[in-house]
XYZ file of N, CA and C in Angstrom:
834
model
N -14.096 -12.270 11.610
C -14.616 -12.642 10.314
C -15.644 -11.283 10.105
N -15.501 -10.883 8.760
C -16.242 -9.595 8.357
C -17.609 -10.095 8.115
N -18.473 -9.299 8.508
C -20.044 -9.361 8.402
C -20.433 -8.596 7.294
N -20.933 -9.409 6.146
C -21.470 -8.578 4.965
C -23.126 -8.948 4.877
N -23.636 -9.373 6.159
C -25.251 -9.641 5.982
C -25.796 -8.767 7.032
N -26.663 -7.835 6.271
C -27.264 -6.872 7.132
C -28.200 -7.309 7.946
N -28.769 -8.678 7.872
C -29.891 -9.251 8.882
C -29.038 -9.668 10.097
N -27.651 -9.794 10.069
C -26.887 -10.308 11.239
C -26.140 -8.988 12.009
N -26.199 -7.667 11.357
C -25.659 -6.608 11.871
C -26.306 -6.061 13.104
N -25.293 -6.079 14.287
C -25.937 -5.571 15.536
C -26.344 -4.117 15.529
N -27.381 -3.960 16.568
C -27.735 -2.596 16.813
C -26.780 -1.831 17.548
N -26.134 -0.892 17.182
C -25.221 0.039 18.001
C -25.672 1.297 18.379
N -25.167 1.930 19.240
C -25.546 3.188 19.764
C -24.421 4.020 20.083
N -24.560 5.456 20.007
C -23.571 6.361 20.122
C -24.290 7.563 20.976
N -23.773 8.006 21.966
C -24.431 9.098 22.667
C -23.889 10.528 22.431
N -24.609 11.314 22.191
C -24.075 12.734 21.905
C -24.865 13.654 22.851
N -24.347 14.345 23.839
C -25.057 15.095 24.893
C -26.179 14.113 25.487
N -27.538 14.680 25.255
C -28.516 13.951 26.032
C -29.172 13.000 24.939
N -28.665 12.844 23.688
C -29.303 12.059 22.608
C -28.375 10.949 22.363
N -29.266 9.754 21.877
C -28.724 8.643 21.478
C -29.077 8.372 20.077
N -27.778 8.023 19.121
C -28.297 7.771 17.872
C -28.006 6.099 17.682
N -29.101 5.423 17.165
C -28.780 4.032 16.789
C -28.387 3.876 15.448
N -27.493 2.939 15.240
C -26.868 2.545 13.976
C -26.513 1.191 13.724
N -26.237 0.735 12.601
C -25.490 -0.625 12.274
C -24.545 -0.399 11.274
N -23.333 -1.125 11.437
C -22.425 -1.215 10.447
C -21.800 -2.513 9.974
N -21.516 -2.718 8.803
C -21.035 -3.902 8.334
C -20.125 -3.780 7.129
N -19.369 -4.946 6.809
C -18.367 -4.778 5.671
C -17.009 -4.537 6.349
N -16.069 -4.429 5.482
C -14.736 -4.341 6.142
C -14.423 -2.781 6.583
N -14.194 -2.571 7.653
C -14.003 -1.442 8.366
C -12.654 -0.547 7.996
N -12.722 -0.225 6.672
C -11.541 0.486 6.267
C -11.914 1.417 5.111
N -11.053 2.489 4.844
C -11.539 3.392 3.787
C -12.537 4.418 4.038
N -13.165 4.691 3.152
C -14.232 5.733 3.181
C -15.495 4.980 3.406
N -16.347 5.318 4.557
C -17.591 4.491 4.572
C -18.729 4.874 3.601
N -19.481 4.141 3.403
C -20.901 4.463 2.679
C -21.897 4.691 3.741
N -22.464 5.953 3.989
C -23.441 6.170 4.892
C -24.812 6.287 4.263
N -25.697 5.591 4.795
C -27.041 5.464 3.996
C -27.975 6.497 4.816
N -28.633 7.376 3.942
C -29.574 8.350 4.419
C -30.966 7.757 4.039
N -31.863 7.521 5.215
C -33.061 6.779 4.935
C -34.120 7.601 4.580
N -35.394 7.044 4.055
C -36.417 7.578 3.453
C -37.609 8.122 4.621
N -38.597 8.838 4.336
C -39.702 9.162 5.118
C -40.292 7.858 5.900
N -40.432 8.019 7.355
C -40.816 6.868 8.087
C -39.827 5.767 8.214
N -38.687 5.923 7.693
C -37.824 4.807 7.518
C -37.002 4.595 8.827
N -36.701 3.246 9.190
C -35.761 2.999 10.418
C -34.685 2.044 9.674
N -33.863 1.488 10.618
C -32.787 0.626 10.126
C -33.313 -0.683 9.426
N -34.493 -1.008 9.596
C -35.012 -2.296 8.958
C -35.688 -1.874 7.733
N -35.830 -0.597 7.328
C -36.551 -0.431 6.053
C -35.428 -0.341 4.898
N -34.213 -0.645 5.011
C -33.370 -0.778 4.167
C -33.260 -2.060 3.217
N -33.359 -2.339 2.154
C -33.414 -3.628 1.417
C -32.043 -4.250 1.574
N -32.042 -5.352 2.285
C -30.805 -6.260 2.506
C -29.979 -6.509 1.296
N -30.653 -6.588 0.235
C -30.018 -6.875 -1.027
C -29.279 -5.896 -1.469
N -29.714 -4.646 -1.153
C -28.898 -3.314 -1.451
C -27.765 -3.182 -0.538
N -28.062 -3.240 0.775
C -26.911 -3.204 1.767
C -25.949 -4.352 1.616
N -26.193 -5.480 1.538
C -25.306 -6.504 1.397
C -24.468 -6.420 0.080
N -25.068 -6.088 -0.946
C -24.424 -5.919 -2.141
C -23.037 -4.937 -2.095
N -23.535 -3.807 -1.389
C -22.607 -2.638 -1.272
C -21.615 -3.026 -0.094
N -21.868 -3.848 0.892
C -21.060 -4.175 2.015
C -19.951 -5.222 1.418
N -20.195 -6.014 0.388
C -19.400 -7.137 0.036
C -17.975 -6.364 -0.392
N -17.814 -5.093 -0.677
C -16.637 -4.407 -0.984
C -16.390 -3.111 -0.411
N -17.483 -2.603 0.428
C -17.281 -1.315 1.272
C -17.812 -1.443 2.637
N -17.356 -0.544 3.467
C -17.713 -0.191 4.716
C -18.946 0.337 4.554
N -20.002 -0.053 5.306
C -21.511 0.424 5.241
C -21.967 0.843 6.669
N -22.594 1.886 6.696
C -23.140 2.470 7.950
C -24.611 2.927 7.603
N -25.483 2.533 8.384
C -27.007 2.834 8.437
C -27.340 3.663 9.813
N -28.093 4.689 9.869
C -28.660 4.904 11.155
C -29.975 5.452 11.132
N -30.626 5.582 12.376
C -31.799 6.105 12.631
C -31.722 7.692 12.919
N -32.554 8.426 12.114
C -32.752 9.903 12.499
C -33.154 10.177 13.820
N -32.947 11.187 14.512
C -33.384 11.428 15.882
C -35.031 11.404 15.760
N -35.427 10.860 16.816
C -37.043 10.679 17.212
C -37.673 9.364 16.431
N -36.734 8.721 15.740
C -37.158 7.590 14.852
C -36.564 6.329 15.426
N -37.315 5.271 15.195
C -36.599 3.784 15.553
C -36.023 3.891 17.101
N -34.922 3.431 17.157
C -34.131 3.156 18.270
C -33.392 4.298 18.689
N -33.377 5.520 18.012
C -32.586 6.640 18.387
C -33.670 7.391 19.366
N -32.916 8.278 20.192
C -33.861 9.168 21.201
C -34.264 10.344 20.416
N -34.825 11.238 21.280
C -35.181 12.585 20.811
C -36.455 12.755 20.103
N -36.561 13.789 19.464
C -37.935 14.278 18.778
C -37.391 14.447 17.267
N -38.434 14.083 16.376
C -38.179 14.512 15.060
C -38.287 15.969 14.799
N -37.321 16.393 14.092
C -36.962 17.935 13.883
C -38.159 18.377 12.993
N -38.517 19.688 12.973
C -39.561 20.122 12.233
C -39.053 20.597 10.735
N -37.792 20.448 10.481
C -37.287 20.756 9.293
C -36.077 19.827 8.670
N -36.156 19.748 7.336
C -35.052 18.858 6.772
C -33.707 19.292 7.071
N -33.568 20.763 7.168
C -32.231 21.369 7.340
C -31.695 20.845 9.012
N -32.761 20.894 9.978
C -32.351 20.318 11.187
C -32.074 18.842 11.241
N -32.629 18.109 10.253
C -32.492 16.721 10.367
C -30.855 16.470 9.615
N -30.596 17.326 8.814
C -29.092 17.369 8.255
C -28.238 17.734 9.396
N -28.448 18.613 10.151
C -27.444 19.117 11.278
C -27.550 17.892 12.308
N -28.671 17.117 12.537
C -28.458 15.881 13.341
C -27.653 14.828 12.631
N -27.739 14.754 11.287
C -26.848 13.730 10.663
C -25.486 13.869 10.595
N -25.137 15.233 10.589
C -23.696 15.688 10.728
C -23.174 15.382 12.182
N -24.092 15.711 13.255
C -23.817 15.402 14.737
C -23.330 13.827 14.741
N -24.202 13.016 14.121
C -24.160 11.631 14.254
C -22.626 11.044 13.548
N -22.246 11.532 12.188
C -21.304 11.158 11.579
C -20.039 11.757 12.447
N -20.123 12.812 12.727
C -18.983 13.419 13.642
C -18.624 12.442 14.930
N -19.907 12.113 15.630
C -19.716 11.483 16.747
C -19.139 10.093 16.708
N -19.260 9.338 15.458
C -18.323 8.114 15.238
C -17.162 8.363 14.596
N -16.823 9.470 14.503
C -15.439 9.762 13.934
C -15.255 9.828 12.438
N -16.229 9.872 11.821
C -16.096 9.885 10.281
C -15.663 11.558 9.837
N -14.709 11.540 9.103
C -14.109 12.852 8.591
C -14.493 12.909 7.011
N -14.864 11.810 6.385
C -14.984 11.786 4.962
C -15.933 10.561 4.762
N -17.095 10.787 4.011
C -17.929 9.734 3.746
C -18.505 9.684 2.297
N -18.775 8.666 1.746
C -19.706 8.744 0.444
C -21.208 8.519 1.085
N -22.167 9.168 0.377
C -23.459 9.097 0.893
C -24.356 8.510 -0.159
N -25.176 7.591 0.390
C -26.230 6.870 -0.464
C -27.434 7.138 0.170
N -28.372 7.997 -0.542
C -29.429 8.520 0.172
C -30.639 8.307 -0.912
N -31.755 8.232 -0.064
C -33.031 7.724 -0.751
C -34.108 8.519 -0.105
N -34.840 9.135 -1.199
C -36.202 9.818 -1.069
C -35.916 11.128 -0.015
N -36.408 10.997 1.257
C -36.363 12.155 2.198
C -34.832 12.127 2.635
N -34.044 10.958 2.481
C -32.625 10.962 2.949
C -31.887 11.993 1.860
N -32.378 11.912 0.653
C -31.736 12.727 -0.502
C -31.830 14.168 -0.155
N -33.144 14.533 0.265
C -33.164 15.923 0.710
C -32.170 16.503 1.810
N -32.283 15.403 2.896
C -31.294 15.771 3.935
C -29.869 15.752 3.494
N -29.483 14.940 2.437
C -28.010 14.929 1.963
C -27.591 16.223 1.279
N -28.803 16.826 0.696
C -28.522 18.034 -0.211
C -28.249 19.076 0.791
N -29.064 19.186 2.009
C -28.996 20.371 2.977
C -27.527 20.065 3.697
N -27.041 18.849 4.011
C -25.999 18.492 4.695
C -24.624 18.963 3.806
N -24.771 18.646 2.549
C -23.569 18.947 1.629
C -23.381 20.617 1.498
N -24.662 21.157 1.699
C -24.555 22.727 1.556
C -23.727 23.141 2.806
N -24.014 22.522 4.095
C -23.479 23.061 5.298
C -22.024 22.716 5.434
N -21.653 21.213 4.966
C -20.480 20.721 5.144
C -19.946 20.297 3.908
N -19.581 20.797 2.820
C -19.270 20.213 1.386
C -18.010 19.293 1.705
N -17.134 19.582 2.553
C -15.862 18.714 2.358
C -16.074 17.263 3.058
N -17.150 17.313 3.842
C -17.168 15.839 4.467
C -17.699 14.783 3.373
N -18.409 15.137 2.292
C -18.805 14.176 1.267
C -17.838 13.962 0.301
N -17.526 12.720 -0.048
C -16.647 12.234 -1.162
C -17.337 12.075 -2.449
N -18.435 11.273 -2.277
C -19.386 11.093 -3.436
C -20.681 10.959 -2.966
N -21.736 11.342 -3.924
C -23.194 11.452 -3.508
C -23.872 10.717 -4.489
N -24.856 9.750 -3.762
C -25.865 9.000 -4.584
C -27.189 9.669 -4.254
N -27.972 10.216 -5.155
C -29.391 10.855 -4.802
C -30.309 10.093 -5.431
N -31.034 8.969 -4.860
C -32.154 8.184 -5.374
C -33.410 8.518 -5.122
N -34.434 8.446 -5.975
C -35.795 8.778 -5.621
C -36.198 10.170 -4.936
N -35.324 11.176 -5.457
C -35.606 12.222 -4.690
C -35.494 13.445 -5.590
N -35.536 14.691 -5.045
C -35.475 15.997 -5.913
C -34.909 17.261 -5.146
N -34.858 18.222 -5.762
C -34.285 19.591 -5.325
C -35.128 20.307 -4.537
N -34.829 21.033 -3.462
C -35.583 21.934 -2.596
C -36.587 22.608 -3.513
N -37.851 22.615 -3.198
C -38.780 23.412 -4.159
C -39.124 22.671 -5.260
N -38.937 21.320 -5.439
C -39.006 20.538 -6.655
C -40.459 20.414 -6.962
N -40.879 19.833 -8.279
C -42.027 19.798 -8.496
C -42.878 18.755 -7.979
N -43.890 18.963 -7.449
C -44.898 18.114 -6.631
C -44.476 17.605 -5.303
N -43.434 18.118 -4.769
C -42.783 17.429 -3.341
C -43.734 17.845 -2.430
N -44.424 19.127 -2.481
C -45.423 19.410 -1.504
C -46.634 18.614 -1.472
N -46.642 17.526 -2.457
C -47.939 16.751 -2.512
C -47.687 15.467 -1.796
N -46.411 15.373 -1.168
C -46.041 13.889 -0.570
C -47.114 13.633 0.421
N -47.610 14.619 1.387
C -48.550 14.194 2.361
C -49.868 13.588 1.711
N -50.294 14.422 0.860
C -51.707 14.002 0.313
C -51.480 12.689 -0.311
N -50.501 12.331 -1.022
C -50.214 11.148 -1.693
C -49.989 9.965 -0.768
N -49.208 10.162 0.177
C -49.015 9.214 1.280
C -50.457 9.025 2.004
N -51.057 9.910 2.304
C -52.419 9.714 2.993
C -53.387 8.815 2.190
N -53.464 9.150 0.915
C -54.335 8.454 0.103
C -53.909 7.030 -0.126
N -52.659 6.837 -0.272
C -52.126 5.489 -0.429
C -52.290 4.682 1.052
N -52.121 5.383 2.017
C -52.203 4.489 3.290
C -53.640 4.130 3.398
N -54.632 4.819 3.190
C -56.097 4.372 2.979
C -56.145 3.203 2.263
N -55.716 3.371 1.004
C -55.731 2.240 -0.079
C -55.128 1.075 0.584
N -53.925 1.123 1.272
C -53.350 -0.033 1.656
C -54.046 -0.794 2.909
N -54.759 0.179 3.635
C -55.621 -0.534 4.828
C -56.753 -1.362 4.124
N -57.359 -0.809 3.257
C -58.573 -1.287 2.358
C -58.105 -2.451 1.774
N -56.999 -2.631 1.259
C -56.567 -3.847 0.380
C -55.654 -4.811 1.231
N -55.377 -4.524 2.526
C -54.601 -5.153 3.452
C -53.305 -5.465 2.926
N -52.611 -4.405 2.437
C -51.292 -4.484 1.820
C -50.369 -3.467 2.651
N -49.041 -3.610 2.469
C -48.150 -2.755 2.918
C -48.341 -1.399 2.044
N -48.196 -0.268 2.670
C -48.253 1.036 2.022
C -47.239 1.068 0.917
N -46.059 0.578 1.104
C -44.854 0.738 0.237
C -45.277 0.082 -1.145
N -46.226 -0.806 -1.168
C -46.706 -1.497 -2.187
C -47.077 -0.394 -3.382
N -47.825 0.495 -2.947
C -48.515 1.649 -3.725
C -47.291 2.574 -4.018
N -46.636 3.044 -2.781
C -45.829 4.293 -2.838
C -44.612 4.025 -3.664
N -43.892 2.724 -3.528
C -42.597 2.598 -4.173
C -42.668 1.992 -5.563
N -43.584 1.264 -5.704
C -43.615 0.394 -7.036
C -44.655 0.762 -8.093
N -44.462 0.407 -9.207
C -45.482 0.563 -10.301
C -46.635 -0.491 -10.152
N -47.785 -0.347 -10.974
C -48.876 -1.296 -10.702
C -48.774 -2.097 -11.886
N -47.670 -2.306 -12.570
C -47.658 -3.425 -13.787
C -47.327 -4.797 -13.281
N -47.536 -5.731 -13.836
C -47.418 -7.234 -13.355
C -45.895 -7.219 -12.706
N -45.044 -6.730 -13.280
C -43.529 -6.586 -13.023
C -43.417 -5.843 -11.584
N -44.001 -4.626 -11.600
C -43.960 -3.873 -10.399
C -44.550 -4.555 -9.219
N -45.776 -5.279 -9.283
C -46.528 -5.873 -8.311
C -45.619 -7.041 -7.769
N -44.936 -7.734 -8.674
C -44.030 -9.024 -8.186
C -42.888 -8.584 -7.480
N -42.204 -7.243 -7.973
C -41.119 -6.776 -7.431
C -41.279 -6.243 -6.010
N -42.761 -5.635 -6.010
C -42.991 -5.261 -4.564
C -43.077 -6.328 -3.549
N -43.759 -7.389 -3.943
C -43.881 -8.691 -2.993
C -42.428 -9.107 -2.702
N -41.537 -9.148 -3.528
C -40.240 -9.730 -3.124
C -39.520 -8.745 -2.209
N -39.645 -7.491 -2.339
C -39.067 -6.465 -1.541
C -39.411 -6.552 -0.297
N -40.714 -6.573 -0.091
C -41.330 -6.760 1.373
C -40.940 -8.103 1.891
N -40.808 -9.177 1.210
C -40.286 -10.353 1.976
C -38.868 -10.295 2.364
N -38.067 -9.433 1.624
C -36.662 -9.381 1.997
C -36.668 -8.338 3.333
N -37.524 -7.334 3.233
C -37.427 -6.695 4.543
C -37.800 -7.470 5.976
N -38.703 -8.447 5.669
C -38.823 -9.266 7.001
C -37.769 -10.359 7.255
N -36.828 -10.494 6.445
C -35.872 -11.547 6.842
C -35.062 -11.316 8.223
N -34.933 -10.165 8.580
C -34.350 -10.103 10.083
C -35.415 -10.404 11.146
N -35.207 -11.337 11.655
C -35.969 -11.783 12.840
C -35.750 -11.138 14.225
N -34.343 -11.032 14.549
C -33.973 -10.516 16.093
C -33.475 -9.199 15.917
N -33.695 -8.608 17.085
C -33.191 -7.303 17.268
C -33.759 -6.255 16.205
N -34.871 -6.374 15.845
C -35.393 -5.566 14.899
C -35.636 -4.028 15.393
N -35.703 -3.181 14.647
C -35.952 -1.709 15.075
C -37.444 -1.306 15.357
N -37.509 -0.448 16.085
C -38.837 0.064 16.440
C -39.609 0.805 15.069
N -40.828 0.489 15.048
C -41.421 1.166 13.877
C -41.675 2.723 14.284
N -41.514 3.622 13.319
C -41.787 5.073 13.819
C -43.430 5.206 14.279
N -43.411 6.274 15.409
C -44.690 6.511 15.731
C -45.332 7.408 14.904
N -46.893 7.604 14.921
C -47.678 8.418 14.132
C -47.182 9.826 14.333
N -47.031 10.373 15.508
C -46.665 11.872 15.770
C -45.269 12.281 15.091
N -44.330 11.268 15.100
C -43.010 11.379 14.360
C -43.090 11.525 12.725
N -44.110 10.534 12.248
C -44.243 10.446 11.097
C -44.853 11.702 10.450
N -45.917 12.382 11.036
C -46.480 13.455 10.668
C -45.479 14.553 10.725
N -44.668 14.679 11.733
C -43.700 15.790 11.858
C -42.759 15.450 10.600
N -42.393 14.429 10.281
C -41.594 14.406 8.839
C -42.345 14.665 7.652
N -43.610 14.455 7.817
C -44.372 14.782 6.337
C -44.429 16.194 6.355
N -44.563 17.147 7.402
C -44.732 18.473 7.451
C -43.267 19.092 7.110
N -42.128 18.405 7.379
C -40.966 19.054 7.059
C -40.809 18.819 5.554
N -41.114 17.722 4.981
C -40.989 17.508 3.586
C -41.952 18.516 2.809
N -43.199 18.721 3.361
C -44.008 19.797 2.868
C -43.277 20.980 2.710
N -42.875 21.642 3.871
C -42.224 22.855 3.878
C -40.816 22.946 2.853
N -40.314 21.947 2.859
C -39.048 21.816 2.009
C -39.474 21.787 0.686
N -40.553 21.193 0.184
C -41.114 21.166 -1.083
C -41.540 22.607 -1.555
N -41.971 23.454 -0.539
C -42.405 24.834 -0.982
C -41.455 25.898 -0.719
N -40.256 25.364 -0.317
C -39.081 26.560 0.195
C -38.545 26.878 -1.310
N -37.686 28.021 -1.130
C -36.982 28.601 -2.310
C -35.920 27.619 -2.812
N -35.659 27.462 -4.132
C -34.607 26.402 -4.558
C -33.159 26.656 -4.072
N -32.537 25.693 -3.930
C -30.999 25.939 -3.462
C -30.258 26.028 -4.580
N -29.143 26.444 -4.491
C -28.108 26.769 -5.589
C -27.139 25.506 -5.524
N -27.863 24.449 -6.526
C -27.103 23.264 -6.539
C -25.821 23.076 -7.368
N -25.486 24.449 -8.162
C -24.084 24.321 -8.716
C -23.095 24.270 -7.847
N -23.354 24.643 -6.642
C -22.275 24.490 -5.506
C -21.845 23.133 -5.252
N -22.625 22.203 -5.550
C -22.193 20.822 -5.231
C -21.259 20.435 -6.410
N -19.953 20.009 -5.907
C -18.860 19.895 -6.710
C -18.375 18.456 -6.472
N -19.028 17.583 -5.723
C -18.407 16.121 -5.657
C -19.182 15.339 -6.736
N -18.526 14.181 -7.321
C -19.181 13.323 -8.224
C -20.518 12.967 -7.640
N -21.548 13.029 -8.453
C -22.988 12.789 -8.077
C -23.675 11.965 -8.977
N -24.340 10.906 -8.390
C -25.139 9.834 -9.237
C -26.658 10.118 -8.813
N -27.434 10.257 -9.881
C -28.879 10.450 -9.588
C -29.621 9.271 -10.295
N -30.411 8.582 -9.485
C -31.085 7.396 -9.763
C -32.567 7.383 -9.499
N -33.497 6.878 -10.293
C -34.889 6.931 -10.163
C -35.538 5.906 -10.993
N -36.796 5.620 -10.824
C -37.581 4.916 -11.654
C -38.275 5.908 -12.631
N -38.715 5.418 -13.863
C -39.380 6.202 -14.833
C -40.952 6.698 -14.405
N -41.347 6.091 -13.317
C -42.768 6.520 -13.043
C -42.902 6.618 -11.482
N -42.065 7.636 -10.808
C -42.036 8.059 -9.524
C -43.299 8.788 -9.109
N -44.138 8.206 -8.400
C -45.337 9.115 -8.040
C -45.026 9.825 -6.710
N -44.210 9.655 -5.898
C -44.020 10.367 -4.680
C -43.122 11.723 -4.986
N -41.890 11.398 -5.744
C -41.032 12.552 -5.939
C -40.845 12.436 -7.484
N -41.890 13.250 -8.299
C -42.049 12.783 -9.716
C -40.521 12.837 -10.308
N -40.418 11.905 -11.436
C -39.057 11.644 -11.938
C -38.465 13.005 -12.616
N -39.413 13.867 -13.045
C -38.968 15.056 -13.560
C -37.848 15.766 -12.669
N -38.056 15.621 -11.341
C -36.958 16.061 -10.387
C -35.517 15.534 -10.508
N -35.587 14.194 -10.838
C -34.290 13.600 -11.026
C -33.626 14.264 -12.292
N -34.241 14.443 -13.387
C -33.728 15.149 -14.343
C -33.379 16.588 -14.123
N -33.929 17.333 -13.234
C -33.636 18.541 -12.745
C -32.456 18.620 -12.068
N -32.174 17.579 -11.079
C -31.122 17.551 -10.169
C -29.735 17.298 -11.215
N -30.114 16.398 -12.170
C -29.060 16.193 -13.119
C -28.546 17.443 -14.095
N -29.621 18.249 -14.327
C -29.247 19.519 -15.052
C -28.498 20.510 -14.241
N -28.919 20.569 -12.943
C -28.407 21.539 -11.996
C -27.064 21.108 -11.183
N -26.815 19.971 -11.262
C -25.399 19.560 -10.588
C -24.579 19.207 -11.541
N -23.417 19.997 -11.646
C -22.481 19.963 -12.818
C -21.670 18.386 -12.857
N -21.836 17.840 -14.117
C -20.900 16.656 -14.065
C -21.773 15.449 -13.539
N -22.894 15.576 -13.086
C -23.747 14.539 -12.498
C -23.970 13.487 -13.596
N -24.208 12.150 -13.124
C -24.702 11.215 -13.943
C -26.092 10.609 -13.428
N -26.740 10.177 -14.510
C -28.164 9.865 -14.303
C -28.539 8.471 -14.694
N -29.424 7.592 -13.998
C -29.755 6.471 -14.367
C -31.297 6.295 -14.208
N -32.126 6.104 -15.069
C -33.557 6.180 -14.902
C -34.044 4.733 -15.392
N -34.521 3.981 -14.313
C -34.811 2.617 -14.528
C -36.433 2.388 -15.234
N -36.548 1.735 -16.340
C -37.715 1.580 -16.854
C -38.651 0.538 -15.973
N -40.066 1.193 -16.144
C -41.066 0.294 -15.466
C -40.838 0.154 -14.074
N -40.374 1.243 -13.550
C -40.087 1.332 -12.106
C -40.602 2.571 -11.369
N -40.893 2.626 -10.190
C -41.496 3.669 -9.331
C -40.420 4.387 -8.436
N -41.037 5.095 -7.307
C -40.051 5.532 -6.504
C -38.953 4.753 -5.894
N -39.279 3.498 -5.613
C -38.468 2.581 -4.990
C -37.459 1.856 -6.146
N -37.223 2.506 -7.113
C -36.629 1.865 -8.368
C -35.291 1.109 -7.914
N -34.500 1.744 -6.979
C -33.201 0.971 -6.461
C -33.609 -0.309 -6.001
N -34.631 -0.650 -5.328
C -35.188 -1.891 -4.732
C -35.599 -2.700 -5.736
N -36.352 -2.179 -6.667
C -37.028 -3.077 -7.753
C -35.840 -3.507 -8.506
N -34.842 -2.824 -8.814
C -33.758 -3.136 -9.698
C -32.563 -3.262 -8.884
N -32.509 -4.042 -7.703
C -31.537 -4.042 -6.691
C -30.146 -4.622 -7.204
N -30.215 -5.593 -7.950
C -28.804 -6.131 -8.562
C -28.177 -5.048 -9.501
N -29.000 -4.405 -10.392
C -28.527 -3.439 -11.340
C -27.933 -2.381 -10.535
N -28.741 -1.918 -9.517
C -28.432 -0.724 -8.816
C -27.154 -0.870 -8.111
N -26.971 -2.036 -7.491
C -25.578 -2.438 -6.735
C -24.470 -2.234 -7.663
N -24.611 -2.833 -8.800
C -23.437 -2.765 -9.746
C -23.310 -1.395 -10.170
N -24.192 -0.679 -10.501
C -24.221 0.659 -10.885
C -23.576 1.576 -9.746
N -24.024 1.406 -8.353
C -23.544 2.143 -7.368
C -22.030 1.926 -7.083
N -21.703 0.591 -7.108
C -20.364 0.385 -6.700
C -19.354 0.843 -7.920
N -19.702 0.801 -9.049
C -19.050 1.255 -10.242
C -18.802 2.704 -9.947
N -19.793 3.549 -9.653
C -19.758 4.970 -9.280
C -18.926 5.303 -8.130
N -18.910 4.351 -7.249
C -18.167 4.647 -5.853
C -16.747 4.394 -5.792
N -16.394 3.509 -6.678
C -15.103 3.123 -6.870
C -14.115 4.244 -7.188
């Protein structure tokens, strides 16, 4: 029987040299897989089950932990570029020759570096809540994350409440629902990222935000750009910039939504994503 429930997907591993990558897969194992590239501090358990399950109903889905995070071994790389090299190492190790990429936030930065290095491995690309190298305000992610972490501690809330969602009545409600969905999985949960690894990822994002812009006109695969209209982490203007610089790309901006717009509007996003990926 085909598993289309992310909460029931077993933790799998693949070894490459001295390193072990942890991953999960679900859906029917045929055709081109949709590989998910996760956000800052994200592990296997940070993906919204509503998004994963929705895509897995009609597609083969793969999620994985970056090196140095969660159940994967090794150290977090100092650069987004090296994270992309590691991601390529992982997909090659499990035998993928062609993939659709669904990336979010830092995952979208990794995806952009990956497609620059190996363009032919990507069939279609979704860039959610992200921006181009050297984009507006990306170098401020550390400052913003630190401020919201303090805010979360003082209010006894999960930091994603502030970082991912708007502070409107709708945004607050959607944040609560999202955080409950993340807790649905009770068994074989992933390990939370440690502080040293998290700070290394932040430094890598900071450097990427200050780096020279990439030539995004080289991206020739069908690309869908998605964000909320009020993204504080990677300002929404960056999504419009991606759309302008990637020829033929499509863009969806959700109203009254923040950085986590794809989770805040999970049903619409799944419909939009599947339509694009078909």
